[in-house]
PDB file of C-alpha atoms in Angstrom:
ATOM      1  CA  UNK A   1       0.014  -0.041  -0.012  1.00  0.00           C
ATOM      2  CA  UNK A   2       1.403   3.365  -0.976  1.00  0.00           C
ATOM      3  CA  UNK A   3       2.070   6.217   1.532  1.00  0.00           C
ATOM      4  CA  UNK A   4      -0.756   8.262  -0.190  1.00  0.00           C
ATOM      5  CA  UNK A   5      -3.293   5.383   0.269  1.00  0.00           C
ATOM      6  CA  UNK A   6      -2.413   4.997   3.908  1.00  0.00           C
ATOM      7  CA  UNK A   7      -2.760   8.771   4.607  1.00  0.00           C
ATOM      8  CA  UNK A   8      -6.227   8.738   2.774  1.00  0.00           C
ATOM      9  CA  UNK A   9      -7.202   5.783   4.897  1.00  0.00           C
ATOM     10  CA  UNK A  10      -6.153   7.448   8.039  1.00  0.00           C
ATOM     11  CA  UNK A  11      -7.960  10.657   7.194  1.00  0.00           C
ATOM     12  CA  UNK A  12     -11.251   8.687   6.470  1.00  0.00           C
ATOM     13  CA  UNK A  13     -11.007   6.961   9.890  1.00  0.00           C
ATOM     14  CA  UNK A  14     -10.398  10.297  11.476  1.00  0.00           C
ATOM     15  CA  UNK A  15     -13.381  11.852   9.838  1.00  0.00           C
ATOM     16  CA  UNK A  16     -15.628   8.948  10.759  1.00  0.00           C
ATOM     17  CA  UNK A  17     -14.654   9.261  14.360  1.00  0.00           C
ATOM     18  CA  UNK A  18     -15.336  12.996  14.364  1.00  0.00           C
ATOM     19  CA  UNK A  19     -18.738  12.351  12.785  1.00  0.00           C
ATOM     20  CA  UNK A  20     -19.504   9.732  15.359  1.00  0.00           C
ATOM     21  CA  UNK A  21     -18.742  12.027  18.197  1.00  0.00           C
ATOM     22  CA  UNK A  22     -20.786  14.865  16.678  1.00  0.00           C
ATOM     23  CA  UNK A  23     -23.735  12.389  16.313  1.00  0.00           C
ATOM     24  CA  UNK A  24     -23.427  11.256  19.942  1.00  0.00           C
ATOM     25  CA  UNK A  25     -23.346  14.844  21.167  1.00  0.00           C
ATOM     26  CA  UNK A  26     -26.413  15.661  19.122  1.00  0.00           C
ATOM     27  CA  UNK A  27     -28.350  12.602  20.473  1.00  0.00           C
ATOM     28  CA  UNK A  28     -27.258  13.366  24.028  1.00  0.00           C
ATOM     29  CA  UNK A  29     -28.216  17.073  23.765  1.00  0.00           C
ATOM     30  CA  UNK A  30     -31.986  16.957  23.429  1.00  0.00           C
ATOM     31  CA  UNK A  31     -34.789  15.209  21.641  1.00  0.00           C
ATOM     32  CA  UNK A  32     -35.256  15.747  18.009  1.00  0.00           C
ATOM     33  CA  UNK A  33     -36.992  19.127  17.215  1.00  0.00           C
ATOM     34  CA  UNK A  34     -36.245  20.544  20.755  1.00  0.00           C
ATOM     35  CA  UNK A  35     -35.354  24.306  21.033  1.00  0.00           C
ATOM     36  CA  UNK A  36     -31.644  24.936  21.670  1.00  0.00           C
ATOM     37  CA  UNK A  37     -30.891  25.690  25.427  1.00  0.00           C
ATOM     38  CA  UNK A  38     -30.514  29.258  26.736  1.00  0.00           C
ATOM     39  CA  UNK A  39     -27.083  30.684  27.049  1.00  0.00           C
ATOM     40  CA  UNK A  40     -24.940  29.789  30.128  1.00  0.00           C
ATOM     41  CA  UNK A  41     -22.825  31.973  32.430  1.00  0.00           C
ATOM     42  CA  UNK A  42     -19.598  30.335  33.653  1.00  0.00           C
ATOM     43  CA  UNK A  43     -18.393  31.728  37.007  1.00  0.00           C
ATOM     44  CA  UNK A  44     -15.033  31.124  38.591  1.00  0.00           C
ATOM     45  CA  UNK A  45     -12.710  32.602  41.057  1.00  0.00           C
ATOM     46  CA  UNK A  46      -8.993  33.488  40.791  1.00  0.00           C
ATOM     47  CA  UNK A  47      -7.568  29.949  41.722  1.00  0.00           C
ATOM     48  CA  UNK A  48      -4.563  29.412  39.538  1.00  0.00           C
ATOM     49  CA  UNK A  49      -3.712  27.244  37.729  1.00  0.00           C
ATOM     50  CA  UNK A  50      -7.291  25.947  37.542  1.00  0.00           C
ATOM     51  CA  UNK A  51      -8.873  29.421  36.955  1.00  0.00           C
ATOM     52  CA  UNK A  52      -6.885  32.632  36.387  1.00  0.00           C
ATOM     53  CA  UNK A  53      -8.701  36.021  36.649  1.00  0.00           C
ATOM     54  CA  UNK A  54      -8.353  38.505  33.794  1.00  0.00           C
ATOM     55  CA  UNK A  55      -5.090  40.114  33.397  1.00  0.00           C
ATOM     56  CA  UNK A  56      -3.088  36.861  32.726  1.00  0.00           C
ATOM     57  CA  UNK A  57      -2.365  35.184  29.399  1.00  0.00           C
ATOM     58  CA  UNK A  58      -4.801  32.338  29.880  1.00  0.00           C
ATOM     59  CA  UNK A  59      -7.995  31.730  31.764  1.00  0.00           C
ATOM     60  CA  UNK A  60      -6.787  28.602  33.565  1.00  0.00           C
ATOM     61  CA  UNK A  61      -6.586  24.884  32.905  1.00  0.00           C
ATOM     62  CA  UNK A  62     -10.226  24.021  34.011  1.00  0.00           C
ATOM     63  CA  UNK A  63     -11.756  27.086  32.560  1.00  0.00           C
ATOM     64  CA  UNK A  64     -10.170  26.266  29.216  1.00  0.00           C
ATOM     65  CA  UNK A  65     -11.577  22.665  29.531  1.00  0.00           C
ATOM     66  CA  UNK A  66     -15.123  24.034  30.278  1.00  0.00           C
ATOM     67  CA  UNK A  67     -14.829  26.703  27.411  1.00  0.00           C
ATOM     68  CA  UNK A  68     -13.810  23.881  24.836  1.00  0.00           C
ATOM     69  CA  UNK A  69     -16.615  21.462  26.002  1.00  0.00           C
ATOM     70  CA  UNK A  70     -19.105  24.393  25.569  1.00  0.00           C
ATOM     71  CA  UNK A  71     -17.787  24.967  22.113  1.00  0.00           C
ATOM     72  CA  UNK A  72     -18.150  21.190  21.268  1.00  0.00           C
ATOM     73  CA  UNK A  73     -21.775  20.985  22.526  1.00  0.00           C
ATOM     74  CA  UNK A  74     -22.661  24.278  20.840  1.00  0.00           C
ATOM     75  CA  UNK A  75     -23.647  25.913  24.175  1.00  0.00           C
ATOM     76  CA  UNK A  76     -23.048  29.718  24.258  1.00  0.00           C
ATOM     77  CA  UNK A  77     -21.223  30.594  27.387  1.00  0.00           C
ATOM     78  CA  UNK A  78     -19.811  33.729  29.037  1.00  0.00           C
ATOM     79  CA  UNK A  79     -17.166  33.786  31.612  1.00  0.00           C
ATOM     80  CA  UNK A  80     -17.115  35.975  34.723  1.00  0.00           C
ATOM     81  CA  UNK A  81     -14.703  36.039  37.811  1.00  0.00           C
ATOM     82  CA  UNK A  82     -16.054  36.722  41.400  1.00  0.00           C
ATOM     83  CA  UNK A  83     -14.689  36.034  44.903  1.00  0.00           C
ATOM     84  CA  UNK A  84     -15.182  32.342  45.590  1.00  0.00           C
ATOM     85  CA  UNK A  85     -17.969  32.672  48.077  1.00  0.00           C
ATOM     86  CA  UNK A  86     -19.906  35.046  45.764  1.00  0.00           C
ATOM     87  CA  UNK A  87     -19.501  32.662  42.665  1.00  0.00           C
ATOM     88  CA  UNK A  88     -20.930  29.792  44.744  1.00  0.00           C
ATOM     89  CA  UNK A  89     -23.891  31.944  46.022  1.00  0.00           C
ATOM     90  CA  UNK A  90     -24.697  33.124  42.399  1.00  0.00           C
ATOM     91  CA  UNK A  91     -24.688  29.659  41.110  1.00  0.00           C
ATOM     92  CA  UNK A  92     -27.167  28.645  43.683  1.00  0.00           C
ATOM     93  CA  UNK A  93     -29.767  31.391  42.800  1.00  0.00           C
ATOM     94  CA  UNK A  94     -29.263  32.431  39.217  1.00  0.00           C
ATOM     95  CA  UNK A  95     -30.631  30.237  36.416  1.00  0.00           C
ATOM     96  CA  UNK A  96     -28.343  28.482  33.770  1.00  0.00           C
ATOM     97  CA  UNK A  97     -25.095  29.277  35.763  1.00  0.00           C
ATOM     98  CA  UNK A  98     -21.921  27.019  35.797  1.00  0.00           C
ATOM     99  CA  UNK A  99     -19.191  27.140  38.397  1.00  0.00           C
ATOM    100  CA  UNK A 100     -15.594  25.732  38.248  1.00  0.00           C
ATOM    101  CA  UNK A 101     -13.554  24.489  39.955  1.00  0.00           C
ATOM    102  CA  UNK A 102     -15.881  22.859  42.636  1.00  0.00           C
ATOM    103  CA  UNK A 103     -15.121  20.043  44.979  1.00  0.00           C
ATOM    104  CA  UNK A 104     -18.012  17.617  45.374  1.00  0.00           C
ATOM    105  CA  UNK A 105     -18.903  17.063  48.952  1.00  0.00           C
ATOM    106  CA  UNK A 106     -21.935  15.514  50.737  1.00  0.00           C
ATOM    107  CA  UNK A 107     -22.996  19.109  52.018  1.00  0.00           C
ATOM    108  CA  UNK A 108     -23.114  20.527  48.463  1.00  0.00           C
ATOM    109  CA  UNK A 109     -24.676  17.494  46.704  1.00  0.00           C
ATOM    110  CA  UNK A 110     -28.216  18.807  46.532  1.00  0.00           C
ATOM    111  CA  UNK A 111     -27.209  22.416  45.799  1.00  0.00           C
ATOM    112  CA  UNK A 112     -25.879  21.944  42.284  1.00  0.00           C
ATOM    113  CA  UNK A 113     -26.259  19.949  39.088  1.00  0.00           C
ATOM    114  CA  UNK A 114     -22.969  17.890  38.980  1.00  0.00           C
ATOM    115  CA  UNK A 115     -22.113  17.972  35.214  1.00  0.00           C
ATOM    116  CA  UNK A 116     -18.532  16.798  34.543  1.00  0.00           C
ATOM    117  CA  UNK A 117     -15.902  15.410  36.824  1.00  0.00           C
ATOM    118  CA  UNK A 118     -12.685  17.200  35.784  1.00  0.00           C
ATOM    119  CA  UNK A 119      -9.933  15.820  38.005  1.00  0.00           C
ATOM    120  CA  UNK A 120      -8.893  14.751  41.441  1.00  0.00           C
ATOM    121  CA  UNK A 121      -7.554  17.337  43.882  1.00  0.00           C
ATOM    122  CA  UNK A 122      -5.205  16.604  46.811  1.00  0.00           C
ATOM    123  CA  UNK A 123      -5.467  18.708  49.918  1.00  0.00           C
ATOM    124  CA  UNK A 124      -2.490  19.533  52.138  1.00  0.00           C
ATOM    125  CA  UNK A 125      -1.305  21.720  54.967  1.00  0.00           C
ATOM    126  CA  UNK A 126       1.343  24.352  53.988  1.00  0.00           C
ATOM    127  CA  UNK A 127       3.556  26.162  56.475  1.00  0.00           C
ATOM    128  CA  UNK A 128       6.492  28.474  56.325  1.00  0.00           C
ATOM    129  CA  UNK A 129       9.915  26.802  55.893  1.00  0.00           C
ATOM    130  CA  UNK A 130      11.640  26.843  59.213  1.00  0.00           C
ATOM    131  CA  UNK A 131       8.438  27.811  61.055  1.00  0.00           C
ATOM    132  CA  UNK A 132       8.686  25.026  63.538  1.00  0.00           C
ATOM    133  CA  UNK A 133       5.329  23.439  62.613  1.00  0.00           C
ATOM    134  CA  UNK A 134       5.074  19.719  61.982  1.00  0.00           C
ATOM    135  CA  UNK A 135       2.759  19.372  58.971  1.00  0.00           C
ATOM    136  CA  UNK A 136       2.559  15.731  59.394  1.00  0.00           C
ATOM    137  CA  UNK A 137       0.969  15.920  62.845  1.00  0.00           C
ATOM    138  CA  UNK A 138      -2.781  17.038  62.583  1.00  0.00           C
ATOM    139  CA  UNK A 139      -3.149  16.803  66.326  1.00  0.00           C
ATOM    140  CA  UNK A 140      -0.440  19.418  66.929  1.00  0.00           C
ATOM    141  CA  UNK A 141      -1.779  21.579  63.911  1.00  0.00           C
ATOM    142  CA  UNK A 142      -5.151  21.686  65.601  1.00  0.00           C
ATOM    143  CA  UNK A 143      -3.761  23.882  68.391  1.00  0.00           C
ATOM    144  CA  UNK A 144      -2.192  26.325  65.901  1.00  0.00           C
ATOM    145  CA  UNK A 145      -3.900  29.152  63.987  1.00  0.00           C
ATOM    146  CA  UNK A 146      -4.719  27.911  60.397  1.00  0.00           C
ATOM    147  CA  UNK A 147      -6.094  29.754  57.433  1.00  0.00           C
ATOM    148  CA  UNK A 148      -8.521  28.367  54.778  1.00  0.00           C
ATOM    149  CA  UNK A 149     -10.286  29.875  51.650  1.00  0.00           C
ATOM    150  CA  UNK A 150     -13.585  31.439  52.489  1.00  0.00           C
ATOM    151  CA  UNK A 151     -16.607  29.592  50.854  1.00  0.00           C
ATOM    152  CA  UNK A 152     -14.520  26.256  50.767  1.00  0.00           C
ATOM    153  CA  UNK A 153     -15.645  23.310  52.897  1.00  0.00           C
ATOM    154  CA  UNK A 154     -12.344  23.388  54.733  1.00  0.00           C
ATOM    155  CA  UNK A 155     -13.339  25.391  57.881  1.00  0.00           C
ATOM    156  CA  UNK A 156     -16.254  23.067  58.647  1.00  0.00           C
ATOM    157  CA  UNK A 157     -13.885  20.094  58.191  1.00  0.00           C
ATOM    158  CA  UNK A 158     -11.163  21.331  60.446  1.00  0.00           C
ATOM    159  CA  UNK A 159     -13.508  22.427  63.030  1.00  0.00           C
ATOM    160  CA  UNK A 160     -15.133  18.993  62.973  1.00  0.00           C
ATOM    161  CA  UNK A 161     -11.551  17.535  63.717  1.00  0.00           C
ATOM    162  CA  UNK A 162     -11.297  20.008  66.633  1.00  0.00           C
ATOM    163  CA  UNK A 163      -9.155  22.769  65.078  1.00  0.00           C
ATOM    164  CA  UNK A 164      -9.506  25.621  67.418  1.00  0.00           C
ATOM    165  CA  UNK A 165      -8.419  28.651  65.482  1.00  0.00           C
ATOM    166  CA  UNK A 166      -9.391  28.644  61.692  1.00  0.00           C
ATOM    167  CA  UNK A 167      -9.238  31.946  59.912  1.00  0.00           C
ATOM    168  CA  UNK A 168     -10.821  32.518  56.570  1.00  0.00           C
ATOM    169  CA  UNK A 169      -9.175  34.281  53.588  1.00  0.00           C
ATOM    170  CA  UNK A 170     -10.657  35.988  50.587  1.00  0.00           C
ATOM    171  CA  UNK A 171      -8.093  34.321  48.215  1.00  0.00           C
ATOM    172  CA  UNK A 172      -5.472  31.431  48.321  1.00  0.00           C
ATOM    173  CA  UNK A 173      -2.973  34.299  47.785  1.00  0.00           C
ATOM    174  CA  UNK A 174      -4.007  36.056  50.885  1.00  0.00           C
ATOM    175  CA  UNK A 175      -3.850  32.774  52.857  1.00  0.00           C
ATOM    176  CA  UNK A 176      -0.326  32.330  51.628  1.00  0.00           C
ATOM    177  CA  UNK A 177       0.644  35.827  52.497  1.00  0.00           C
ATOM    178  CA  UNK A 178      -0.647  35.196  55.986  1.00  0.00           C
ATOM    179  CA  UNK A 179       1.655  32.124  56.279  1.00  0.00           C
ATOM    180  CA  UNK A 180       4.602  33.990  54.869  1.00  0.00           C
ATOM    181  CA  UNK A 181       4.225  36.791  57.270  1.00  0.00           C
ATOM    182  CA  UNK A 182       3.638  34.524  60.227  1.00  0.00           C
ATOM    183  CA  UNK A 183       0.169  35.660  60.848  1.00  0.00           C
ATOM    184  CA  UNK A 184      -0.978  32.084  60.857  1.00  0.00           C
ATOM    185  CA  UNK A 185       1.056  28.834  61.316  1.00  0.00           C
ATOM    186  CA  UNK A 186      -0.291  27.047  58.292  1.00  0.00           C
ATOM    187  CA  UNK A 187      -2.913  27.106  55.526  1.00  0.00           C
ATOM    188  CA  UNK A 188      -4.949  24.272  54.195  1.00  0.00           C
ATOM    189  CA  UNK A 189      -6.281  23.544  50.795  1.00  0.00           C
ATOM    190  CA  UNK A 190      -5.601  22.249  47.177  1.00  0.00           C
ATOM    191  CA  UNK A 191      -1.974  21.388  46.676  1.00  0.00           C
ATOM    192  CA  UNK A 192      -1.909  22.580  42.943  1.00  0.00           C
ATOM    193  CA  UNK A 193      -3.388  25.922  43.849  1.00  0.00           C
ATOM    194  CA  UNK A 194      -1.160  26.485  46.853  1.00  0.00           C
ATOM    195  CA  UNK A 195       1.898  25.581  45.051  1.00  0.00           C
ATOM    196  CA  UNK A 196       1.139  28.164  42.331  1.00  0.00           C
ATOM    197  CA  UNK A 197       0.399  30.861  44.941  1.00  0.00           C
ATOM    198  CA  UNK A 198       3.610  30.040  46.648  1.00  0.00           C
ATOM    199  CA  UNK A 199       5.333  31.519  43.624  1.00  0.00           C
ATOM    200  CA  UNK A 200       3.592  34.929  43.864  1.00  0.00           C
ATOM    201  CA  UNK A 201       3.809  38.074  45.929  1.00  0.00           C
ATOM    202  CA  UNK A 202       7.617  38.051  46.164  1.00  0.00           C
ATOM    203  CA  UNK A 203       7.744  34.499  47.541  1.00  0.00           C
ATOM    204  CA  UNK A 204       9.365  31.303  46.279  1.00  0.00           C
ATOM    205  CA  UNK A 205       7.870  27.786  46.460  1.00  0.00           C
ATOM    206  CA  UNK A 206      11.050  26.919  48.537  1.00  0.00           C
ATOM    207  CA  UNK A 207       9.897  29.329  51.231  1.00  0.00           C
ATOM    208  CA  UNK A 208       7.184  26.939  52.166  1.00  0.00           C
ATOM    209  CA  UNK A 209       6.883  23.304  53.366  1.00  0.00           C
ATOM    210  CA  UNK A 210       3.978  21.167  52.032  1.00  0.00           C
ATOM    211  CA  UNK A 211       2.706  18.361  54.116  1.00  0.00           C
ATOM    212  CA  UNK A 212       1.553  14.987  52.931  1.00  0.00           C
ATOM    213  CA  UNK A 213      -1.941  14.545  51.411  1.00  0.00           C
ATOM    214  CA  UNK A 214      -4.468  14.885  54.226  1.00  0.00           C
ATOM    215  CA  UNK A 215      -7.593  14.550  52.126  1.00  0.00           C
ATOM    216  CA  UNK A 216      -8.596  14.303  48.369  1.00  0.00           C
ATOM    217  CA  UNK A 217     -11.662  15.162  46.586  1.00  0.00           C
ATOM    218  CA  UNK A 218     -12.949  15.216  42.912  1.00  0.00           C
ATOM    219  CA  UNK A 219     -13.276  18.691  41.161  1.00  0.00           C
ATOM    220  CA  UNK A 220     -16.246  19.066  39.007  1.00  0.00           C
ATOM    221  CA  UNK A 221     -17.893  21.531  36.503  1.00  0.00           C
ATOM    222  CA  UNK A 222     -21.242  22.071  38.338  1.00  0.00           C
ATOM    223  CA  UNK A 223     -24.208  24.215  37.653  1.00  0.00           C
ATOM    224  CA  UNK A 224     -27.557  25.454  38.791  1.00  0.00           C
ATOM    225  CA  UNK A 225     -30.271  22.889  39.382  1.00  0.00           C
ATOM    226  CA  UNK A 226     -32.377  24.125  36.365  1.00  0.00           C
ATOM    227  CA  UNK A 227     -29.683  22.697  33.965  1.00  0.00           C
ATOM    228  CA  UNK A 228     -31.069  19.241  32.767  1.00  0.00           C
ATOM    229  CA  UNK A 229     -29.387  15.940  32.885  1.00  0.00           C
ATOM    230  CA  UNK A 230     -29.656  15.669  29.144  1.00  0.00           C
ATOM    231  CA  UNK A 231     -27.408  18.608  28.826  1.00  0.00           C
ATOM    232  CA  UNK A 232     -25.034  16.878  31.408  1.00  0.00           C
ATOM    233  CA  UNK A 233     -24.720  13.909  29.127  1.00  0.00           C
ATOM    234  CA  UNK A 234     -23.784  16.069  26.165  1.00  0.00           C
ATOM    235  CA  UNK A 235     -20.949  17.732  28.327  1.00  0.00           C
ATOM    236  CA  UNK A 236     -19.666  14.498  29.514  1.00  0.00           C
ATOM    237  CA  UNK A 237     -19.609  13.101  25.918  1.00  0.00           C
ATOM    238  CA  UNK A 238     -17.663  16.274  24.944  1.00  0.00           C
ATOM    239  CA  UNK A 239     -15.010  15.514  27.614  1.00  0.00           C
ATOM    240  CA  UNK A 240     -14.798  11.898  26.553  1.00  0.00           C
ATOM    241  CA  UNK A 241     -14.099  13.078  23.110  1.00  0.00           C
ATOM    242  CA  UNK A 242     -11.482  15.594  24.300  1.00  0.00           C
ATOM    243  CA  UNK A 243      -9.775  12.701  26.227  1.00  0.00           C
ATOM    244  CA  UNK A 244      -9.770  10.532  23.022  1.00  0.00           C
ATOM    245  CA  UNK A 245      -8.370  13.107  20.712  1.00  0.00           C
ATOM    246  CA  UNK A 246      -5.690  14.382  23.206  1.00  0.00           C
ATOM    247  CA  UNK A 247      -7.177  17.915  23.742  1.00  0.00           C
ATOM    248  CA  UNK A 248      -7.708  17.421  27.537  1.00  0.00           C
ATOM    249  CA  UNK A 249      -4.065  16.282  28.119  1.00  0.00           C
ATOM    250  CA  UNK A 250      -2.766  19.107  25.859  1.00  0.00           C
ATOM    251  CA  UNK A 251      -4.723  21.846  27.792  1.00  0.00           C
ATOM    252  CA  UNK A 252      -3.672  20.422  31.152  1.00  0.00           C
ATOM    253  CA  UNK A 253       0.000  20.248  30.157  1.00  0.00           C
ATOM    254  CA  UNK A 254      -0.272  23.985  29.135  1.00  0.00           C
ATOM    255  CA  UNK A 255      -0.578  24.646  32.837  1.00  0.00           C
ATOM    256  CA  UNK A 256       1.870  22.057  34.129  1.00  0.00           C
ATOM    257  CA  UNK A 257      -0.855  19.390  35.017  1.00  0.00           C
ATOM    258  CA  UNK A 258      -1.588  15.912  33.908  1.00  0.00           C
ATOM    259  CA  UNK A 259      -4.850  14.006  33.872  1.00  0.00           C
ATOM    260  CA  UNK A 260      -5.848  12.096  36.911  1.00  0.00           C
TER     261      UNK A 260
END
């Protein structure tokens, strides 16, 4: 078989796969003859590398994944950034609203439509290097002042574990500044996000110690409850297609992440 024949055969197979994914999305989206869905709002907070507020070169790994899924399912979507607690509150009351990145927890289960699982997130304690805090000893940390992101489930978790002094921050960067300046002895949250924040505001990652994984949770693209499950199937089919054609891995690599 000639090289030209092999290339033509490969092209035909690629086109066939593309048409199959397009048909799957169309069937998953809605019954035949149904009206197209109303536009969606995508809300995020400044949580690099997952979501990066305007001013940077790119909007963040999980925001880009959501935008590409939206393009593939033909869903018009506009992006807006808010403080995290505000983004969560708006998603709970405004129709046809998406939010990313959201960790799925039992307390949140009934509040949102859980559309697509995006990745696993590891949660760790972070302290100042040389600060004299043993990040491997939760019982000792429970007697120390610790900071967490406002609107996250972390305060409730730590208080249930008898942490006595849990402060809340408006952003992960603020939490890391509090650690760097000695205002608190540690902060707790997603490892990817805290490692990124450790390289901002004049700090270096080497200025901080990162403890072992304390908890893990799945990060989802979630939405308001009025978003239908048929739409959820279309979004999940889009992510499956992005895994198959390498788009997911490429977008994550752009931000130093790998699929998990």
